[in-house]
């Protein structure tokens, strides 16, 4: 483990504590990922903690800003734990890479094969709050939307979580498309163990979109750093619904084109808020208020 990272993380936590008061009873957590400077997680978590009378620091461990290679993720997790963090959120591209680094997995994280929340205690335990977050957002916003056939773009960690959520939402058929066909096949095979015959891989975006009642983008395409759409949006027709888990910008190019076509749309904001609710509760053991967290999210805009 690099002592320099432990020192860096401990210093960041101390600086944050000194800016807000003493460090007694301070909960320190962080987000590990790339290109995460626009994340609203710090504001959501810290404001909810303040509302509950807690002292809480949420730090961004941005591999781009820290000039770290992807293979440093193990060192980052170990350093955060050694520096006294209570846990970490994990985002692209590390949701699957962290699994071998952990002592335990929750049943949901094990089924999904991806982790977005790590809690440090006597052991390091990986959880997945993305799946619940997507499902809750869908239930809130997409009443009556058909989940008979859903095409999902992306077979990474977020895609695995959304596929699991779609199963829980009752999807009869999920078609997975990824630029890496092997990843799509692997995800479909993994989901088959728990949900036989309901998830399949496809290398034909045109037919996959055509067959779908709804489409979900779980790739980074649409983020400011990755502009564009994950497939040709001219393939959309008004009777389809379109969801995007990207939440910054709130309206991605895909959602904008889908709305212009007449499709119902589900932005990534709801999933971002709901997954944060569950993660906050795992970090603190305290109940978070969903409506308050949504207000915190908007305040961070």
Coordinates of C-alpha atoms in Angstrom, one line a residue:
X1 CA 0.0 0.0 0.0
X2 CA 1.3 3.4 -0.9
X3 CA 1.9 5.4 2.2
X4 CA 1.6 8.6 0.1
X5 CA -2.0 7.8 -0.7
X6 CA -2.9 7.1 2.9
X7 CA -1.3 10.4 3.8
X8 CA -3.1 12.2 1.0
X9 CA -6.5 10.9 1.9
X10 CA -5.9 11.6 5.6
X11 CA -4.8 15.1 4.8
X12 CA -7.9 15.7 2.6
X13 CA -10.2 14.5 5.4
X14 CA -8.4 16.7 8.0
X15 CA -8.6 19.7 5.7
X16 CA -12.3 19.2 5.2
X17 CA -12.8 18.7 8.9
X18 CA -10.9 21.9 9.8
X19 CA -13.1 23.8 7.3
X20 CA -16.3 22.7 9.0
X21 CA -15.2 22.4 12.7
X22 CA -13.4 19.7 14.8
X23 CA -13.1 16.1 13.7
X24 CA -14.9 14.4 16.6
X25 CA -17.5 12.0 15.4
X26 CA -16.7 12.8 11.8
X27 CA -17.9 10.4 9.2
X28 CA -15.6 10.3 6.2
X29 CA -16.5 8.7 2.9
X30 CA -15.5 9.1 -0.7
X31 CA -16.2 8.4 -4.3
X32 CA -13.6 6.6 -6.4
X33 CA -13.8 7.0 -10.2
X34 CA -12.7 8.9 -13.2
X35 CA -13.9 12.3 -14.3
X36 CA -16.1 12.8 -11.3
X37 CA -15.6 16.5 -10.5
X38 CA -19.2 17.3 -11.4
X39 CA -20.6 14.6 -9.1
X40 CA -23.4 15.8 -6.9
X41 CA -22.9 13.1 -4.3
X42 CA -20.9 15.2 -1.9
X43 CA -23.6 17.8 -1.6
X44 CA -26.4 15.2 -1.3
X45 CA -24.6 13.2 1.4
X46 CA -23.2 16.2 3.4
X47 CA -26.5 18.2 3.4
X48 CA -28.5 15.1 4.5
X49 CA -26.0 14.5 7.3
X50 CA -26.3 18.1 8.4
X51 CA -30.1 17.8 8.4
X52 CA -29.6 14.8 10.8
X53 CA -27.2 16.7 13.0
X54 CA -24.2 14.6 11.9
X55 CA -20.6 15.7 10.9
X56 CA -19.8 14.2 7.5
X57 CA -17.2 14.6 4.8
X58 CA -17.6 13.2 1.3
X59 CA -14.4 13.4 -0.7
X60 CA -13.8 12.9 -4.5
X61 CA -11.0 10.4 -5.2
X62 CA -10.8 11.3 -8.9
X63 CA -8.2 9.1 -10.7
X64 CA -7.9 11.8 -13.4
X65 CA -7.1 14.5 -10.8
X66 CA -4.8 12.2 -8.8
X67 CA -3.1 11.1 -12.0
X68 CA -3.6 7.4 -11.1
X69 CA -3.8 4.4 -13.4
X70 CA -6.8 2.1 -13.3
X71 CA -4.7 -0.6 -11.6
X72 CA -4.3 1.6 -8.6
X73 CA -7.8 0.9 -7.5
X74 CA -6.7 -1.7 -5.0
X75 CA -4.2 0.8 -3.5
X76 CA -6.9 3.5 -3.3
X77 CA -9.4 1.2 -1.5
X78 CA -6.8 0.1 1.0
X79 CA -5.5 3.6 1.5
X80 CA -9.0 4.9 2.2
X81 CA -9.6 2.3 4.8
X82 CA -6.3 2.9 6.4
X83 CA -7.0 6.7 6.5
X84 CA -10.1 6.1 8.5
X85 CA -12.8 6.3 5.9
X86 CA -16.1 4.6 6.8
X87 CA -16.7 3.6 3.2
X88 CA -16.5 4.4 -0.5
X89 CA -18.8 4.8 -3.4
X90 CA -17.4 3.4 -6.6
X91 CA -18.2 4.5 -10.1
X92 CA -17.0 4.0 -13.7
X93 CA -14.7 2.2 -14.4
X94 CA -14.2 0.3 -11.1
X95 CA -17.6 -1.3 -10.2
X96 CA -16.4 -4.8 -11.1
X97 CA -12.7 -4.3 -10.6
X98 CA -13.2 -3.8 -6.8
X99 CA -14.9 -7.1 -6.2
X100 CA -11.7 -9.2 -5.7
X101 CA -10.4 -6.6 -3.2
X102 CA -13.3 -7.0 -0.7
X103 CA -13.9 -9.4 2.1
X104 CA -17.6 -9.8 1.7
X105 CA -20.4 -9.1 -0.8
X106 CA -24.1 -8.4 -0.1
X107 CA -26.4 -10.9 -1.7
X108 CA -27.5 -8.3 -4.3
X109 CA -24.0 -7.3 -5.2
X110 CA -23.0 -11.0 -5.6
X111 CA -26.0 -11.6 -7.9
X112 CA -25.3 -8.5 -9.9
X113 CA -21.5 -8.9 -10.1
X114 CA -20.9 -5.3 -9.5
X115 CA -20.3 -3.0 -6.5
X116 CA -21.0 0.7 -6.1
X117 CA -20.8 1.0 -2.3
X118 CA -18.1 -0.3 0.1
X119 CA -18.6 -0.2 3.8
X120 CA -15.5 -0.6 6.0
X121 CA -15.9 -2.3 9.4
X122 CA -14.2 -5.3 10.7
X123 CA -14.4 -6.4 7.1
X124 CA -14.8 -4.6 3.9
X125 CA -18.2 -5.3 2.4
X126 CA -19.4 -4.5 -1.1
X127 CA -23.0 -3.5 -1.8
X128 CA -24.9 -2.5 -4.9
X129 CA -27.4 0.4 -4.5
X130 CA -27.7 1.1 -8.2
X131 CA -30.2 -1.6 -8.9
X132 CA -32.6 -0.5 -6.2
X133 CA -32.0 3.1 -7.3
X134 CA -33.0 2.4 -10.9
X135 CA -36.0 0.3 -9.9
X136 CA -37.4 2.9 -7.5
X137 CA -36.9 5.7 -10.1
X138 CA -38.7 3.6 -12.7
X139 CA -41.6 2.9 -10.4
X140 CA -42.0 6.5 -9.5
X141 CA -41.9 7.9 -13.0
X142 CA -42.8 5.3 -15.6
X143 CA -46.2 4.0 -14.5
X144 CA -47.8 1.9 -17.2
X145 CA -44.6 1.6 -19.3
X146 CA -44.3 -1.8 -20.9
X147 CA -41.3 -4.0 -19.8
X148 CA -42.2 -6.8 -22.1
X149 CA -39.0 -6.4 -24.1
X150 CA -36.3 -4.0 -23.0
X151 CA -33.0 -3.3 -24.9
X152 CA -30.1 -2.2 -22.7
X153 CA -26.9 -0.6 -24.0
X154 CA -23.9 -1.4 -21.9
X155 CA -22.8 -4.5 -20.1
X156 CA -20.5 -3.0 -17.5
X157 CA -21.1 -2.7 -13.7
X158 CA -24.0 -0.2 -14.2
X159 CA -25.5 -2.4 -16.9
X160 CA -25.4 -5.4 -14.6
X161 CA -27.3 -3.5 -11.9
X162 CA -29.9 -2.2 -14.3
X163 CA -30.4 -5.7 -15.8
X164 CA -31.1 -7.0 -12.3
X165 CA -33.5 -4.1 -11.7
X166 CA -35.3 -4.8 -14.9
X167 CA -35.8 -8.4 -13.8
X168 CA -37.2 -7.2 -10.5
X169 CA -39.5 -4.9 -12.4
X170 CA -40.9 -7.9 -14.3
X171 CA -39.2 -7.6 -17.7
X172 CA -40.0 -10.6 -19.8
X173 CA -37.0 -10.2 -22.1
X174 CA -33.9 -8.0 -21.8
X175 CA -31.6 -7.7 -24.8
X176 CA -28.0 -6.6 -24.0
X177 CA -25.9 -4.7 -26.5
X178 CA -22.3 -3.7 -25.9
X179 CA -19.4 -2.5 -28.1
X180 CA -17.6 -5.5 -26.6
X181 CA -19.7 -8.4 -27.6
X182 CA -18.0 -10.7 -25.1
X183 CA -19.1 -8.5 -22.2
X184 CA -22.7 -8.7 -23.4
X185 CA -22.6 -12.5 -23.7
X186 CA -21.0 -12.7 -20.2
X187 CA -23.6 -10.6 -18.6
X188 CA -26.4 -12.5 -20.3
X189 CA -24.9 -15.8 -19.1
X190 CA -24.5 -14.5 -15.5
X191 CA -28.1 -13.3 -15.4
X192 CA -29.4 -16.6 -16.8
X193 CA -28.4 -18.4 -13.6
X194 CA -31.0 -16.4 -11.6
X195 CA -33.4 -15.5 -14.4
X196 CA -33.3 -18.3 -17.0
X197 CA -34.3 -17.4 -20.5
X198 CA -35.0 -13.7 -19.9
X199 CA -31.7 -12.1 -20.8
X200 CA -29.9 -12.4 -24.1
X201 CA -27.0 -10.7 -25.9
X202 CA -27.2 -9.1 -29.3
X203 CA -24.6 -7.6 -31.6
X204 CA -27.3 -6.0 -33.9
X205 CA -28.3 -2.6 -32.4
X206 CA -30.9 -2.1 -35.2
X207 CA -32.9 -5.2 -34.5
X208 CA -32.5 -4.9 -30.8
X209 CA -33.9 -1.3 -30.8
X210 CA -36.7 -2.4 -33.2
X211 CA -37.8 -5.2 -31.0
X212 CA -37.9 -3.2 -27.8
X213 CA -40.7 -1.5 -25.9
X214 CA -38.1 0.4 -23.9
X215 CA -34.4 1.2 -24.2
X216 CA -32.0 1.9 -21.4
X217 CA -28.5 3.5 -21.8
X218 CA -26.1 2.3 -19.1
X219 CA -22.9 3.4 -20.9
X220 CA -21.0 6.7 -20.2
X221 CA -22.0 8.0 -23.7
X222 CA -23.9 11.2 -23.1
X223 CA -21.7 12.5 -20.3
X224 CA -19.9 15.7 -21.1
X225 CA -16.7 13.8 -21.6
X226 CA -18.4 11.2 -23.9
X227 CA -20.8 13.2 -26.1
X228 CA -23.2 11.5 -28.5
X229 CA -25.7 8.6 -28.3
X230 CA -25.0 4.9 -27.8
X231 CA -27.0 4.0 -30.9
X232 CA -28.5 5.8 -33.9
X233 CA -31.4 7.7 -32.4
X234 CA -33.2 7.9 -35.7
X235 CA -34.2 4.2 -35.0
X236 CA -36.5 5.4 -32.2
X237 CA -40.3 5.5 -32.7
X238 CA -42.9 7.3 -30.5
X239 CA -44.3 4.2 -28.8
X240 CA -41.0 3.4 -27.1
X241 CA -39.7 4.7 -23.8
X242 CA -36.1 5.6 -23.3
X243 CA -34.1 5.8 -20.0
X244 CA -30.6 7.0 -19.5
X245 CA -28.6 6.5 -16.3
X246 CA -26.4 9.5 -17.1
X247 CA -27.5 12.4 -14.9
X248 CA -25.0 15.1 -15.9
X249 CA -26.2 16.7 -18.1
X250 CA -29.8 16.0 -16.9
X251 CA -31.0 15.8 -20.5
X252 CA -28.5 13.8 -22.5
X253 CA -28.5 14.0 -26.3
X254 CA -30.2 10.6 -26.3
X255 CA -33.1 11.8 -24.1
X256 CA -33.4 15.1 -26.1
X257 CA -33.7 13.1 -29.4
X258 CA -36.1 10.6 -27.8
X259 CA -38.3 13.4 -26.5
X260 CA -38.3 15.1 -29.9
X261 CA -39.5 11.7 -31.4
X262 CA -42.4 11.5 -28.9
X263 CA -40.9 8.9 -26.6
X264 CA -41.5 8.9 -22.8
X265 CA -38.2 9.4 -21.1
X266 CA -36.6 8.6 -17.8
X267 CA -33.5 10.7 -16.9
X268 CA -30.7 9.4 -14.6
X269 CA -31.5 11.9 -11.9
X270 CA -33.9 9.6 -10.1
X271 CA -31.5 6.7 -10.0
X272 CA -28.7 9.0 -8.8
X273 CA -30.8 10.2 -5.9
X274 CA -32.2 6.8 -4.9
X275 CA -28.9 5.0 -5.0
X276 CA -27.5 7.8 -2.8
X277 CA -30.3 7.3 -0.3
X278 CA -29.4 3.7 0.1
X279 CA -25.6 4.3 0.2
X280 CA -26.0 7.0 2.9
X281 CA -28.0 4.6 5.1
X282 CA -25.3 1.9 4.6
X283 CA -22.5 4.3 5.6
X284 CA -24.3 5.8 8.6
X285 CA -26.9 3.4 9.8
X286 CA -29.4 6.4 9.8
X287 CA -32.5 6.7 7.7
X288 CA -32.3 9.2 4.9
X289 CA -35.3 11.2 3.7
X290 CA -35.8 10.7 -0.1
X291 CA -37.5 14.0 -0.6
X292 CA -34.8 15.9 1.2
X293 CA -32.1 14.1 -0.8
X294 CA -33.9 15.2 -4.0
X295 CA -33.8 18.7 -2.7
X296 CA -30.1 18.4 -1.9
X297 CA -29.5 17.1 -5.5
X298 CA -31.3 20.2 -7.0
X299 CA -29.4 22.5 -4.7
X300 CA -26.1 21.2 -6.1
X301 CA -27.1 22.2 -9.7

